[in-house]
Amino acid sequence: MKKAFYILLLFILSGCFMGGTWEDNDDNWERIFYEEKPENITVNNSWFWQSSHWTYEYCFFIEIKNDPQFISKLIEENNLVKVENNEIDNDLLYFFSDKPEWFIPRGIKAYDVWKVKGEYENKKLFLDRQDGTIFLTDFSV
């Protein structure tokens, strides 16, 4: 009986029950950015998935109202590089999970695209060229 208790305790402490999917949840901002959402930021839509695996595996999509200061901060703090127009192709549309319908709803050519430099980096920023809406996604598995 004691052995079963320790096995159960090990599962709980390893985070195996902390997974889930949250859509348009107020806590998604903190799940994504590890900080409270600034009052001046408006989140239009968000989706966050975390596995119940003992390692931290996640996928997220978020749509944020245009905010030039936040865009600059996002690009700088994440070392994002702009993808040149002639390099924008459908390979940039590879996501770990099916993207929500609201995420980059127009053709890819309607967005300026930024990504982290590196073969194993998955963070992508899409900025709507018409209204500046921010679309951000990332995953780690």
CSV table of C-alpha atoms in Angstrom, one decimal:
chain,number,residue,atom,x,y,z
A,1,MET,CA,0.0,0.0,0.0
A,2,LYS,CA,2.8,2.3,0.9
A,3,LYS,CA,4.5,1.7,-2.5
A,4,ALA,CA,1.3,2.6,-4.4
A,5,PHE,CA,1.1,5.8,-2.5
A,6,TYR,CA,4.6,6.8,-3.5
A,7,ILE,CA,4.0,6.0,-7.1
A,8,LEU,CA,0.8,8.1,-7.1
A,9,LEU,CA,2.7,10.9,-5.4
A,10,LEU,CA,5.5,10.7,-7.9
A,11,PHE,CA,2.9,11.1,-10.8
A,12,ILE,CA,1.3,14.1,-9.2
A,13,LEU,CA,4.6,15.8,-8.4
A,14,SER,CA,5.9,15.2,-11.9
A,15,GLY,CA,3.1,17.3,-13.4
A,16,CYS,CA,1.4,14.4,-15.2
A,17,PHE,CA,-2.0,15.8,-14.4
A,18,MET,CA,-1.5,19.4,-15.4
A,19,GLY,CA,-2.3,19.2,-19.1
A,20,GLY,CA,-5.3,20.6,-20.9
A,21,THR,CA,-6.6,22.9,-23.6
A,22,TRP,CA,-7.8,26.4,-22.9
A,23,GLU,CA,-9.6,28.6,-25.4
A,24,ASP,CA,-10.0,32.3,-24.9
A,25,ASN,CA,-9.1,31.8,-21.2
A,26,ASP,CA,-7.9,34.9,-19.3
A,27,ASP,CA,-4.9,32.8,-18.0
A,28,ASN,CA,-3.6,32.1,-21.5
A,29,TRP,CA,-1.6,35.3,-21.5
A,30,GLU,CA,0.3,34.2,-18.4
A,31,ARG,CA,0.7,30.7,-19.8
A,32,ILE,CA,2.3,32.2,-22.9
A,33,PHE,CA,4.3,35.2,-21.6
A,34,TYR,CA,4.9,34.2,-18.0
A,35,GLU,CA,3.6,37.6,-16.8
A,36,GLU,CA,0.4,39.4,-16.2
A,37,LYS,CA,-1.3,40.9,-19.2
A,38,PRO,CA,-0.7,44.7,-19.4
A,39,GLU,CA,-3.9,46.7,-19.2
A,40,ASN,CA,-3.2,48.4,-22.6
A,41,ILE,CA,-3.1,45.1,-24.5
A,42,THR,CA,-6.3,43.6,-26.0
A,43,VAL,CA,-6.4,39.8,-26.7
A,44,ASN,CA,-8.9,39.1,-29.4
A,45,ASN,CA,-8.5,35.3,-29.3
A,46,SER,CA,-6.2,32.7,-27.7
A,47,TRP,CA,-5.8,28.9,-27.6
A,48,PHE,CA,-3.3,27.1,-25.4
A,49,TRP,CA,-2.6,23.3,-25.1
A,50,GLN,CA,-0.3,21.7,-22.6
A,51,SER,CA,0.4,18.0,-22.6
A,52,SER,CA,0.1,16.0,-19.4
A,53,HIS,CA,3.5,14.6,-20.0
A,54,TRP,CA,6.2,15.0,-17.4
A,55,THR,CA,8.2,17.3,-19.8
A,56,TYR,CA,6.8,20.8,-20.7
A,57,GLU,CA,5.1,20.3,-24.0
A,58,TYR,CA,2.8,23.0,-25.3
A,59,CYS,CA,1.3,24.7,-28.4
A,60,PHE,CA,-0.4,28.1,-28.5
A,61,PHE,CA,-2.0,30.6,-30.9
A,62,ILE,CA,-2.9,34.1,-29.9
A,63,GLU,CA,-4.4,37.1,-31.7
A,64,ILE,CA,-3.7,40.5,-30.2
A,65,LYS,CA,-4.9,43.9,-31.2
A,66,ASN,CA,-2.2,46.1,-32.9
A,67,ASP,CA,0.2,47.6,-30.4
A,68,PRO,CA,3.4,48.9,-31.9
A,69,GLN,CA,5.3,49.0,-28.6
A,70,PHE,CA,4.4,45.4,-27.8
A,71,ILE,CA,5.4,44.3,-31.3
A,72,SER,CA,8.9,45.9,-30.9
A,73,LYS,CA,9.3,44.3,-27.5
A,74,LEU,CA,8.2,40.9,-28.9
A,75,ILE,CA,10.6,41.1,-31.8
A,76,GLU,CA,13.5,42.2,-29.6
A,77,GLU,CA,13.1,39.9,-26.7
A,78,ASN,CA,12.6,36.8,-28.9
A,79,ASN,CA,15.3,37.6,-31.4
A,80,LEU,CA,12.8,37.4,-34.2
A,81,VAL,CA,14.0,38.0,-37.8
A,82,LYS,CA,11.8,39.2,-40.6
A,83,VAL,CA,11.1,36.7,-43.4
A,84,GLU,CA,11.7,38.4,-46.7
A,85,ASN,CA,8.7,38.6,-49.0
A,86,ASN,CA,10.3,36.2,-51.6
A,87,GLU,CA,10.9,33.7,-48.8
A,88,ILE,CA,7.3,33.7,-47.6
A,89,ASP,CA,5.7,30.3,-48.6
A,90,ASN,CA,3.3,27.7,-47.3
A,91,ASP,CA,6.1,26.0,-45.3
A,92,LEU,CA,5.6,28.8,-42.8
A,93,LEU,CA,2.1,27.5,-42.3
A,94,TYR,CA,3.3,24.3,-40.6
A,95,PHE,CA,2.0,24.2,-37.0
A,96,PHE,CA,2.1,21.4,-34.5
A,97,SER,CA,-1.7,21.5,-34.2
A,98,ASP,CA,-4.4,22.6,-36.6
A,99,LYS,CA,-4.6,26.3,-36.4
A,100,PRO,CA,-7.9,27.9,-35.2
A,101,GLU,CA,-10.0,29.5,-37.9
A,102,TRP,CA,-9.4,33.0,-36.5
A,103,PHE,CA,-5.6,32.6,-36.8
A,104,ILE,CA,-4.2,34.3,-39.9
A,105,PRO,CA,-7.5,34.0,-41.7
A,106,ARG,CA,-6.3,35.6,-44.9
A,107,GLY,CA,-3.7,34.3,-47.3
A,108,ILE,CA,-0.1,34.2,-46.0
A,109,LYS,CA,0.9,37.0,-48.4
A,110,ALA,CA,-1.4,39.4,-46.3
A,111,TYR,CA,1.1,39.3,-43.4
A,112,ASP,CA,4.6,40.3,-42.5
A,113,VAL,CA,6.2,37.3,-41.0
A,114,TRP,CA,8.9,37.1,-38.3
A,115,LYS,CA,10.4,33.9,-36.9
A,116,VAL,CA,13.2,32.8,-34.6
A,117,LYS,CA,16.4,32.0,-36.4
A,118,GLY,CA,17.2,28.4,-36.0
A,119,GLU,CA,16.2,25.0,-37.4
A,120,TYR,CA,14.5,23.8,-34.2
A,121,GLU,CA,12.7,27.0,-33.3
A,122,ASN,CA,8.9,27.2,-33.9
A,123,LYS,CA,7.9,30.7,-32.8
A,124,LYS,CA,6.3,32.7,-35.6
A,125,LEU,CA,4.9,36.2,-35.6
A,126,PHE,CA,2.4,37.3,-38.3
A,127,LEU,CA,1.5,41.0,-38.6
A,128,ASP,CA,-1.5,41.9,-40.6
A,129,ARG,CA,-0.3,44.4,-43.2
A,130,GLN,CA,-3.7,46.2,-43.3
A,131,ASP,CA,-4.6,46.7,-39.6
A,132,GLY,CA,-1.5,45.5,-37.7
A,133,THR,CA,-3.2,42.7,-35.9
A,134,ILE,CA,-0.7,40.5,-34.1
A,135,PHE,CA,-0.8,36.7,-34.6
A,136,LEU,CA,1.7,34.7,-32.6
A,137,THR,CA,2.3,30.9,-32.4
A,138,ASP,CA,4.8,28.6,-30.9
A,139,PHE,CA,5.1,24.9,-29.9
A,140,SER,CA,7.5,22.7,-28.1
A,141,VAL,CA,7.3,18.9,-28.0
